[in-house]
Every structure is written in C-alpha cells, then in structure tokens.
Amino acid sequence: MPIATVNPASGETLLTFDPLGAEEIEARLAAAHSTFREYRTTGFDERAGLLHRAADLLEHDEADIARTMTTEMGKPVAAARAEAAKCVKAMRWYADRAAELLADEHPSDADVRDSGAARASVRHRPLGVILAVMPWNFPLWQVVRFAAPALMAGNVGLLKHASNVPQTALYLENLFRRVGYPPGCFQTLLVGSDAVEAVLRDPRVAAATLTGSEPAGRAVAAVAGDEIKKTVLELGGSDPYIVMPSADIERAARTAVTARTQNNGQSCIAAKRFIVHEDVFDTFAALFTAGMRDLTVGDPMDESTDIGPLASERGRADLEELVEDALGRGATALCGGQRPQECGKGWFYEPTVLAGITDAMRIHHEETFGPVATLYRIRDLDEAVALANDTPFGLSSNVWTRDEPETHRFVRDLEAGGVFFNGMTASHPALPFGGVKRSGYGRELSGQGIRAFCNTTTVWHAPDTGDR
C-alpha cells in the first residue's frame, strides 16, 4: 500500500511520500535509543511541563489538524475537532497525574519484616523505546493515548502509522519537537507494514503496542513473542447493544444511532449488534431505523454532515460484501443497503439496518466497519447473554436496563472489557481500555495504561547487622 493522502470523499490522491530507507530507519532507531538514556532520568515535573506545552499547542492547532484528518480519512470535520480536543484532555490528565500513578509502592511494615528486609518498595521504571503500530480511524487519538502515558513514564516512542494518514503522523512528530522534546523522543516512521518486523526485532526496541486488525495483531504478537518483548494489543470488536424491557426505549434508540455511526461507523468500540427483547423490539426497531434513515451523508467538510465517506475503496467493498451476503441469505434491509447515488465518486455508503440475521451469515461472525447495524430479537436475559457472547471478539458492550438484578447478571456474564449501562461505550483517560478474546490483551489508559510499559522493580534492603 503506498504511503499517501488520498481524499476518500473524491478518491483523489493529494500527496505521496517515499518510504524511509534502511539508513534512515537506522538513524531513527539510534536516535531513539540514545535519547532514552537521557530522557529516562528526567523528573515528572519536567516531563509534565513538556506534555502540557504539547497540549496547549495541539489546542491551538485544533482546526487545522481536524481538516487534515478529515482530508486523509473522511470523518466529519466536527468529529475531527472533537478528537483533537479529547487528545488535549488526555495529555493534561497524564501530565497532572503521572507522578501519582507511578509513585513507589510500599508494603506493610509487617510484610517488610516478614520478607527479612529493613525496608522494601516497588518502583515503576520506563522500559525504553516503544514501537506503536497505529490505525487510521482515530489517527490522532489512537496515538496520543499511547504517547501521553509512555512519555510521562520516561519512555520514548516510534510511530508506524497507517499508510493513508501520513500527514497526521508527521504532524504528531512535529508537535512534540516544537514544544521542546528531544528529537529522538517521538519519531514517525514512514514505512510500510513490511518494515515492522525488522524494527520490532531490533534489540533497541523494548516493546510494542498495536491497535488494528486481528491479522495485524497476530503478526506483531508472533514476532514479539519470538523476541520475548511485551505487547499491548487492541484489535477488532463486534460490540453488543442490548435493550431490555425496562429501558428508556426512545433514549436507547436515539443513542444507538450515534453508537453505531460514530466515525462513519469505523470504530472498534462502535455498537454493531443490536440485541433487543421481543417486548420492545418493534418500537426500538422503528425508532432506530428512522434515526439511521434521517442521517445526512455527504461532504465531511460540511458542518451539517453526519456521515462522511469510508476511509478506503477496499473498506467499502468489504462492507458491501457482508451486506450482500446477508441479504442473499434472507436478511431484510430496513433502510440503506447500497451506495448513495448523489455523493459522487467518494467512498460513501448509506446508513443501513439489517434484520433477520442468522448464524449462517458472515455478518453474524465478522466485524462490520461502516454504518451498518444488525438487529436481533431475543426472548429473555439468558438469550441476550448467549447471543452477546456468540462472537470471537470481546472489546466492549452496551446494556440498556433499569432492572438492578439484570445489571449484576450482565456484569458477571458478558465477555467484554467493558460494560456500559444506559449509554454508549466511550474511552476516558481515567478508565482502563481494552478487550478479551480476539479483541486483544493488555490495557490502555488509566494507571494500568501508564504502567503497561514500565519495569515493575522490587527494591529490597537488608537490615544493617553491624558486621564489618
């Protein structure tokens, strides 16, 4: 895949970039390794000052970088501005809290004595150079949620971004340089996916984090496992959105539209499978379908647009294949199901709701990356849990109920990294983010995220016996 900015609203190639050669990659690896030896000795106050300045500069650049993201991958420009603002928030959150999150831990006096020590503690030290392999769908947020905690922990970063968002990737490198980070602290590698293995195997790289597809995660995990290097993987999702009879159905349906179509439906944590109790199914389906049908599809630079183009022609083709397979096997399109004719040459697809889904259809088993929702009718809580878990993924989940015993059951039994009640899944710096099963392992954000790439070190001091 070429490294290029291709406007998905028109299909026009705007800029192309030559991938880095072997000598250039080596120079960046050497710079990262050298910089880490010095940067790891800096204090939290110095790191926080740098990250606060980066947040201030990103806030200043918000409108410009939003237009860049929209041009490169097609999200509505208002959503792109919101993404930039979210990154600013995360930077400031980690700048203000890293010292507390990574403070030395002290066992109880009794446990220290029992270990035979005079004193003992646990310290969190940075690992080194972290390789980040990042996707195009949230081209700023996915990187910042790794970079902010990693830099505050004293690590340095190498970013291999998706090949269709090179300008966003270069902006991030320049952002950190402009506020005073040493040049080797955060560098972008404009390389194809075929270069990742060699970089990850380099002994100067300590660990890796990847957000992306299941095949990409499997490939990186295999190399890292062979090299015995730590990884954090956030992969696909096919999140359930369960609606029980006690729910506020109008609010659940209204929120469902946003939950399915955020980022043009191209989000791992977007709700994708809508599992609705038979007592409220017809009402929910009518409201949800009407809401999806009312969305405005068009130019992502237009402030009134709800749904922009999909990020790539291949992505739209993949989505079409899933829909066509489902319709061919008996599913019904309550709305959408095709390309909008009025949107020109861009890679647009209509907001779509499919009912009558069975396990014979590919769409029941595979992730839909676009504005396509699947509707399921269930009889009771047991069937809701079974259907929600009938997926290889386990990223997050959404449940609409006002029945307290039901909430306990869903928390206990849903196989997912999060359970969000009476709202849609969202990420926040204070809350751990990640999944189970084929959605990956490890956690980003929160204290768990900043400690993910730290060496947890036991520090033990023997008693002074007076022997000389």
C-alpha positions as a printed NumPy array, in Angstrom:
array([[  0.   ,   0.   ,   0.   ],
       [  1.509,   3.385,  -0.953],
       [  2.119,   5.99 ,   1.716],
       [ -0.23 ,   8.684,   0.507],
       [ -3.   ,  11.096,   1.345],
       [ -5.994,  10.024,  -0.753],
       [ -9.133,  12.054,  -0.152],
       [-11.884,   9.456,   0.433],
       [-14.575,  12.   ,  -0.423],
       [-13.278,  12.198,  -4.005],
       [-10.815,   9.35 ,  -4.482],
       [ -8.159,  11.903,  -5.453],
       [ -4.522,  11.305,  -4.473],
       [ -3.272,  14.566,  -2.967],
       [  0.231,  13.735,  -1.694],
       [  2.557,  10.757,  -1.832],
       [  5.569,  10.029,   0.347],
       [  8.611,   7.865,  -0.232],
       [  9.052,   5.246,   2.494],
       [ 12.155,   5.547,   4.644],
       [ 15.162,   3.557,   3.54 ],
       [ 17.277,   1.279,   5.72 ],
       [ 19.765,   4.017,   6.614],
       [ 17.005,   6.421,   7.639],
       [ 15.301,   3.795,   9.794],
       [ 18.633,   3.018,  11.451],
       [ 19.193,   6.713,  12.183],
       [ 15.82 ,   6.967,  13.9  ],
       [ 16.408,   3.824,  15.941],
       [ 19.788,   5.112,  17.029],
       [ 18.313,   8.493,  17.962],
       [ 15.53 ,   6.878,  19.98 ],
       [ 17.927,   4.605,  21.851],
       [ 20.352,   7.433,  22.607],
       [ 17.624,   9.834,  23.693],
       [ 16.077,   7.284,  26.046],
       [ 19.288,   7.013,  28.08 ],
       [ 18.993,  10.7  ,  28.969],
       [ 15.233,  11.206,  28.899],
       [ 14.564,   8.401,  31.4  ],
       [ 16.474,  10.385,  34.044],
       [ 14.228,  13.444,  33.775],
       [ 11.769,  14.149,  36.576],
       [  7.996,  14.173,  36.42 ],
       [  7.869,  17.968,  36.649],
       [  9.997,  18.343,  33.524],
       [  8.011,  15.742,  31.608],
       [  4.729,  17.302,  32.714],
       [  5.865,  20.724,  31.542],
       [  6.646,  19.356,  28.092],
       [  3.359,  17.486,  27.81 ],
       [  1.335,  20.489,  28.969],
       [  3.014,  22.575,  26.28 ],
       [  2.167,  19.916,  23.698],
       [ -1.463,  20.002,  24.851],
       [ -1.553,  23.794,  24.568],
       [ -0.096,  23.698,  21.068],
       [ -2.488,  20.979,  19.923],
       [ -5.374,  23.035,  21.271],
       [ -4.129,  25.966,  19.206],
       [ -3.815,  23.756,  16.107],
       [ -7.188,  22.063,  16.564],
       [ -8.946,  23.414,  13.474],
       [ -6.   ,  22.775,  11.154],
       [ -5.272,  19.227,  12.268],
       [ -9.005,  18.439,  12.164],
       [ -9.108,  19.388,   8.482],
       [ -6.045,  17.229,   7.863],
       [ -7.663,  14.198,   9.497],
       [-10.88 ,  14.712,   7.555],
       [ -8.982,  15.049,   4.286],
       [ -6.993,  11.881,   4.946],
       [ -9.64 ,   9.501,   6.299],
       [-13.037,  11.109,   5.855],
       [-14.52 ,  11.642,   9.307],
       [-16.869,  14.643,   9.628],
       [-14.807,  17.689,  10.488],
       [-16.791,  18.391,  13.656],
       [-15.892,  14.901,  14.895],
       [-12.26 ,  15.524,  13.974],
       [-12.197,  18.669,  16.108],
       [-13.716,  16.703,  18.982],
       [-10.979,  14.089,  18.569],
       [ -8.273,  16.739,  18.842],
       [ -9.935,  18.186,  21.954],
       [-10.059,  14.711,  23.507],
       [ -6.325,  14.343,  22.921],
       [ -5.68 ,  17.655,  24.675],
       [ -7.678,  16.399,  27.662],
       [ -5.725,  13.139,  27.839],
       [ -2.365,  14.909,  27.639],
       [ -3.261,  17.192,  30.514],
       [ -4.701,  14.294,  32.531],
       [ -1.483,  12.3  ,  32.339],
       [  0.727,  15.345,  32.839],
       [ -1.099,  16.082,  36.099],
       [ -1.369,  12.51 ,  37.401],
       [  1.65 ,  10.517,  36.208],
       [  3.723,  11.137,  39.337],
       [  0.913,   9.792,  41.499],
       [  0.178,   6.845,  39.208],
       [  3.841,   5.797,  39.163],
       [  4.67 ,   6.587,  42.778],
       [  6.699,   3.989,  44.661],
       [  4.555,   1.386,  46.372],
       [  5.327,   0.348,  49.943],
       [  4.31 ,  -2.994,  51.501],
       [  3.047,  -3.014,  55.05 ],
       [  5.652,  -2.923,  57.839],
       [  4.645,  -6.463,  58.817],
       [  5.218,  -7.773,  55.298],
       [  8.562,  -5.957,  55.069],
       [  9.732,  -7.576,  58.318],
       [  8.415, -10.956,  57.189],
       [ 10.468, -10.681,  53.974],
       [ 13.597, -10.226,  56.052],
       [ 14.126,  -6.647,  54.889],
       [ 14.786,  -3.456,  56.727],
       [ 12.808,  -1.671,  54.046],
       [ 11.296,  -2.571,  50.706],
       [  9.388,  -0.87 ,  47.93 ],
       [  8.139,  -1.321,  44.381],
       [  9.259,   1.123,  41.706],
       [  7.949,   1.612,  38.161],
       [ 10.773,   2.357,  35.732],
       [ 10.476,   3.037,  31.978],
       [ 11.199,   0.168,  29.589],
       [ 12.787,   2.104,  26.728],
       [ 11.906,   2.51 ,  23.053],
       [  8.249,   1.595,  22.41 ],
       [  7.07 ,   0.848,  18.859],
       [  3.482,   1.935,  18.225],
       [  1.665,   0.498,  15.199],
       [ -1.455,   2.608,  14.856],
       [ -4.611,   2.671,  12.676],
       [ -6.213,   5.363,  10.564],
       [ -9.701,   5.516,  12.104],
       [ -8.786,   7.805,  15.032],
       [ -5.439,   8.967,  13.667],
       [ -4.731,  11.44 ,  16.46 ],
       [ -6.435,   9.856,  19.486],
       [ -5.059,   6.351,  18.996],
       [ -1.523,   7.728,  19.043],
       [ -1.933,  10.21 ,  21.891],
       [ -3.497,   7.663,  24.22 ],
       [ -0.262,   5.676,  23.837],
       [  2.176,   8.58 ,  23.635],
       [  0.987,  10.652,  26.594],
       [  1.423,   7.925,  29.242],
       [  4.536,   6.482,  27.588],
       [  6.341,   9.816,  27.533],
       [  5.264,  10.649,  31.08 ],
       [  6.659,   7.29 ,  32.231],
       [ 10.047,   8.171,  30.711],
       [  9.797,   6.016,  27.591],
       [ 10.371,   7.19 ,  24.023],
       [  8.204,   6.348,  21.033],
       [  8.49 ,   5.229,  17.426],
       [  5.247,   5.596,  15.471],
       [  4.451,   3.417,  12.486],
       [  1.124,   4.936,  11.482],
       [ -1.339,   3.694,   8.873],
       [ -0.145,   4.443,   5.37 ],
       [ -3.198,   6.542,   4.466],
       [ -2.673,   9.157,   7.213],
       [  0.954,  10.265,   6.678],
       [  0.307,  13.973,   7.22 ],
       [ -1.296,  13.317,  10.603],
       [  1.65 ,  11.105,  11.527],
       [  4.173,  13.783,  10.601],
       [  2.144,  16.418,  12.461],
       [  2.448,  14.391,  15.659],
       [  6.242,  14.126,  15.375],
       [  6.491,  17.861,  14.73 ],
       [  4.106,  18.685,  17.58 ],
       [  6.376,  17.077,  20.156],
       [  9.507,  18.602,  18.657],
       [  8.008,  22.097,  18.548],
       [  7.428,  22.148,  22.315],
       [ 10.958,  21.082,  23.216],
       [ 11.036,  17.29 ,  23.432],
       [ 14.435,  15.935,  22.378],
       [ 14.311,  14.922,  18.681],
       [ 14.583,  11.217,  19.488],
       [ 11.714,  11.223,  21.995],
       [  8.918,  10.738,  19.491],
       [  9.58 ,   9.91 ,  15.847],
       [  7.384,   8.911,  12.942],
       [  8.488,   6.079,  10.691],
       [  7.013,   6.491,   7.229],
       [  7.311,   2.823,   6.291],
       [  5.061,   0.091,   5.003],
       [  3.852,  -2.816,   7.083],
       [  6.62 ,  -4.975,   5.631],
       [  9.185,  -2.975,   7.637],
       [  7.542,  -3.547,  11.037],
       [  9.083,  -6.938,  11.773],
       [ 12.684,  -5.757,  11.398],
       [ 12.056,  -2.729,  13.615],
       [ 10.342,  -4.822,  16.274],
       [ 13.156,  -7.384,  16.255],
       [ 15.792,  -4.686,  16.736],
       [ 17.252,  -5.103,  20.255],
       [ 16.942,  -1.373,  20.873],
       [ 13.131,  -1.662,  20.757],
       [ 11.81 ,  -2.791,  24.135],
       [  8.104,  -3.365,  23.479],
       [  5.233,  -2.663,  21.118],
       [  1.636,  -1.546,  21.142],
       [ -0.774,  -2.095,  18.273],
       [ -4.296,  -1.005,  17.548],
       [ -5.664,  -2.522,  14.379],
       [ -6.961,  -5.627,  12.716],
       [ -6.82 ,  -9.135,  14.077],
       [ -4.318, -10.306,  11.392],
       [ -2.032,  -7.364,  12.134],
       [ -2.207,  -8.081,  15.847],
       [ -1.46 , -11.741,  15.314],
       [  1.607, -10.891,  13.189],
       [  3.03 ,  -8.402,  15.7  ],
       [  2.328, -10.695,  18.645],
       [  4.116, -13.577,  16.922],
       [  7.264, -11.533,  16.314],
       [  7.196, -10.014,  19.795],
       [  6.697, -13.436,  21.338],
       [  9.657, -14.785,  19.413],
       [ 11.75 , -11.874,  20.722],
       [ 10.191, -12.087,  24.214],
       [  9.004,  -8.486,  24.118],
       [  5.904,  -7.165,  25.79 ],
       [  2.927,  -6.1  ,  23.677],
       [ -0.431,  -4.456,  24.213],
       [ -2.989,  -5.25 ,  21.506],
       [ -6.326,  -3.559,  20.868],
       [ -7.939,  -5.31 ,  17.92 ],
       [-11.401,  -5.665,  16.434],
       [-14.776,  -5.558,  18.062],
       [-18.357,  -6.582,  17.38 ],
       [-19.901,  -4.961,  20.415],
       [-23.427,  -5.912,  21.508],
       [-26.027,  -3.271,  22.309],
       [-28.639,  -4.986,  24.469],
       [-32.057,  -3.414,  25.081],
       [-34.255,  -4.905,  27.793],
       [-37.938,  -4.105,  28.521],
       [-37.246,  -1.751,  31.43 ],
       [-35.105,   0.571,  29.281],
       [-35.987,   4.071,  28.166],
       [-36.628,   2.93 ,  24.589],
       [-36.668,   6.35 ,  22.938],
       [-33.354,   7.3  ,  24.503],
       [-31.883,   3.882,  23.77 ],
       [-32.814,   4.169,  20.092],
       [-31.523,   7.72 ,  19.806],
       [-28.218,   6.805,  21.425],
       [-27.997,   3.665,  19.28 ],
       [-27.76 ,   5.762,  16.127],
       [-24.714,   7.593,  17.46 ],
       [-23.223,   4.437,  18.922],
       [-23.361,   2.725,  15.536],
       [-22.356,   5.604,  13.267],
       [-19.636,   7.408,  15.219],
       [-16.634,   7.955,  12.951],
       [-18.751,   6.862,   9.945],
       [-19.222,   3.518,  11.682],
       [-15.479,   2.832,  11.573],
       [-14.764,   2.304,  15.245],
       [-13.754,  -0.856,  17.074],
       [-15.93 ,   0.143,  20.033],
       [-18.957,   1.159,  17.962],
       [-22.064,  -0.83 ,  18.825],
       [-22.617,  -3.243,  15.945],
       [-25.084,  -5.934,  17.029],
       [-28.379,  -4.657,  18.438],
       [-29.928,  -7.335,  20.635],
       [-33.459,  -6.312,  21.595],
       [-36.037,  -8.008,  23.803],
       [-39.157,  -9.082,  21.905],
       [-41.417,  -6.974,  24.17 ],
       [-39.829,  -3.745,  22.892],
       [-38.334,  -4.908,  19.6  ],
       [-40.851,  -3.359,  17.214],
       [-40.786,   0.039,  18.927],
       [-36.99 ,   0.129,  19.116],
       [-36.543,  -1.072,  15.536],
       [-38.894,   1.617,  14.171],
       [-37.23 ,   4.428,  16.119],
       [-33.696,   3.234,  15.39 ],
       [-34.352,   2.776,  11.664],
       [-35.941,   6.223,  11.41 ],
       [-32.93 ,   7.755,  13.13 ],
       [-30.491,   5.993,  10.809],
       [-32.509,   6.979,   7.742],
       [-32.516,  10.651,   8.792],
       [-28.709,  10.963,   8.887],
       [-27.107,  13.259,   6.342],
       [-24.482,  11.609,   4.154],
       [-22.127,  13.907,   2.285],
       [-19.074,  16.135,   2.247],
       [-17.22 ,  15.579,   5.538],
       [-16.008,  19.189,   5.496],
       [-19.632,  20.37 ,   5.695],
       [-20.597,  21.07 ,   9.308],
       [-24.082,  19.62 ,   8.71 ],
       [-22.802,  16.218,   7.568],
       [-23.423,  13.248,   9.852],
       [-21.788,  10.515,   7.76 ],
       [-18.755,  11.017,   5.555],
       [-17.103,   8.515,   3.228],
       [-15.463,   5.316,   4.319],
       [-11.69 ,   5.632,   4.513],
       [-10.896,   3.391,   1.555],
       [-12.448,   1.859,  -1.513],
       [-11.457,  -1.592,  -0.235],
       [-13.175,  -0.915,   3.072],
       [-16.424,  -0.073,   1.32 ],
       [-16.163,  -3.165,  -0.869],
       [-15.658,  -5.348,   2.222],
       [-18.744,  -3.82 ,   3.83 ],
       [-20.81 ,  -4.316,   0.677],
       [-19.82 ,  -7.979,   0.544],
       [-21.041,  -8.539,   4.095],
       [-24.356,  -6.834,   3.389],
       [-24.891,  -8.652,   0.094],
       [-24.134, -11.998,   1.74 ],
       [-26.665, -11.289,   4.493],
       [-29.379, -10.172,   2.057],
       [-28.718, -13.19 ,  -0.132],
       [-29.231, -15.478,   2.869],
       [-32.551, -13.971,   3.912],
       [-31.829, -10.786,   5.869],
       [-34.019,  -7.715,   5.315],
       [-32.736,  -4.157,   4.871],
       [-34.969,  -1.881,   6.956],
       [-33.054,   1.053,   5.472],
       [-29.979,   1.622,   3.322],
       [-28.029,  -1.259,   1.892],
       [-26.366,   0.486,  -1.023],
       [-24.189,   3.367,  -2.191],
       [-25.857,   6.801,  -2.209],
       [-26.022,   7.973,  -5.798],
       [-25.862,  11.699,  -5.039],
       [-22.434,  11.67 ,  -3.359],
       [-20.259,  11.407,  -6.458],
       [-17.006,   9.471,  -6.67 ],
       [-16.216,   9.202,  -2.964],
       [-16.363,   6.008,  -0.954],
       [-19.764,   6.61 ,   0.648],
       [-22.24 ,   4.05 ,   1.97 ],
       [-25.764,   4.558,   3.24 ],
       [-26.596,   4.072,   6.929],
       [-28.075,   0.577,   6.955],
       [-30.142,  -1.528,   9.337],
       [-30.42 ,  -5.273,   8.693],
       [-32.946,  -7.545,  10.412],
       [-33.439, -11.295,  10.312],
       [-29.771, -12.108,  10.939],
       [-28.809, -15.757,  11.385],
       [-25.561, -17.513,  12.169],
       [-25.37 , -18.69 ,   8.552],
       [-24.454, -15.142,   7.528],
       [-20.912, -13.79 ,   7.502],
       [-22.071, -10.569,   9.119],
       [-23.035, -12.532,  12.244],
       [-19.407, -13.57 ,  12.758],
       [-17.35 , -10.766,  11.21 ],
       [-16.8  ,  -7.147,  12.213],
       [-18.66 ,  -4.532,  10.17 ],
       [-16.52 ,  -1.426,   9.737],
       [-19.007,   1.115,   8.44 ],
       [-22.533,   2.435,   9.13 ],
       [-24.276,  -0.967,   9.076],
       [-26.234,  -2.297,  12.071],
       [-27.643,  -5.77 ,  12.632],
       [-30.853,  -6.283,  14.62 ],
       [-31.657,  -9.382,  16.686],
       [-34.873, -10.267,  18.532],
       [-34.425, -12.167,  21.825],
       [-36.853, -13.656,  24.366],
       [-35.082, -13.239,  27.7  ],
       [-31.907, -12.325,  29.545],
       [-30.328, -15.753,  29.054],
       [-30.701, -15.487,  25.291],
       [-29.342, -11.917,  25.362],
       [-26.176, -13.014,  27.17 ],
       [-25.669, -16.05 ,  24.94 ],
       [-26.064, -14.027,  21.75 ],
       [-23.877, -11.183,  23.004],
       [-21.081, -13.66 ,  23.746],
       [-21.509, -15.503,  20.439],
       [-18.619, -13.685,  18.796],
       [-14.859, -14.126,  18.644],
       [-14.485, -10.554,  19.898],
       [-14.845,  -9.066,  23.367],
       [-13.972,  -5.386,  23.337],
       [-16.894,  -3.625,  24.997],
       [-20.663,  -3.909,  25.44 ],
       [-23.709,  -1.725,  25.987],
       [-26.752,  -2.665,  28.066],
       [-29.989,  -0.752,  28.469],
       [-31.908,  -1.788,  31.567],
       [-33.239,  -0.228,  34.757],
       [-33.524,  -3.59 ,  36.492],
       [-30.786,  -3.88 ,  39.141],
       [-30.613,  -7.702,  39.251],
       [-30.179,  -7.67 ,  35.461],
       [-27.204,  -5.314,  35.739],
       [-25.433,  -7.711,  38.109],
       [-26.026, -10.603,  35.744],
       [-24.692,  -8.717,  32.727],
       [-21.562,  -7.578,  34.566],
       [-20.929, -11.149,  35.681],
       [-21.562, -12.892,  32.375],
       [-20.743, -10.636,  29.43 ],
       [-17.365, -11.474,  27.877],
       [-16.006,  -7.994,  27.238],
       [-13.508,  -5.466,  28.502],
       [-16.279,  -3.048,  29.459],
       [-19.996,  -2.985,  30.235],
       [-21.683,   0.398,  29.707],
       [-25.192,   0.75 ,  31.118],
       [-27.81 ,   3.084,  29.64 ],
       [-25.271,   4.853,  27.448],
       [-22.736,   4.146,  24.725],
       [-19.167,   2.94 ,  25.058],
       [-16.636,   5.727,  25.393],
       [-12.999,   5.99 ,  26.414],
       [-11.71 ,   8.285,  29.163],
       [ -8.155,   8.698,  30.49 ],
       [ -9.2  ,   7.541,  33.967],
       [-10.733,   4.243,  32.823],
       [ -8.828,   1.181,  31.53 ],
       [ -9.496,   0.373,  27.89 ],
       [ -9.054,  -2.975,  26.146],
       [-10.678,  -6.297,  25.451],
       [-10.64 , -10.066,  25.729],
       [-10.757, -12.957,  23.274],
       [ -9.734, -11.835,  19.77 ],
       [-10.119,  -8.194,  20.694],
       [ -6.634,  -8.361,  22.173],
       [ -4.99 ,  -8.129,  25.563],
       [ -3.491,  -5.587,  27.888],
       [ -4.997,  -2.236,  28.773],
       [ -4.519,   1.34 ,  27.641],
       [ -5.4  ,   4.486,  29.592],
       [ -5.732,   4.874,  33.379],
       [ -2.991,   3.765,  35.747],
       [ -2.896,   0.395,  34.02 ],
       [ -2.076,   2.086,  30.734],
       [  0.88 ,   4.085,  32.048],
       [  2.279,   1.046,  33.866],
       [  1.897,  -1.19 ,  30.807],
       [  5.332,  -0.188,  29.547],
       [  7.144,   0.049,  32.843],
       [  9.577,  -2.322,  34.518],
       [  7.965,  -3.06 ,  37.875],
       [ 11.025,  -3.328,  40.08 ],
       [ 11.259,  -4.78 ,  43.591],
       [ 13.67 ,  -2.784,  45.769],
       [ 14.785,  -4.692,  48.906],
       [ 17.243,  -3.589,  51.598],
       [ 18.727,  -5.99 ,  54.125],
       [ 18.887,  -4.944,  57.76 ],
       [ 22.146,  -3.396,  58.919],
       [ 23.579,  -6.084,  61.232],
       [ 26.615,  -4.042,  62.199],
       [ 29.009,  -6.617,  60.675],
       [ 32.161,  -5.106,  59.172]])
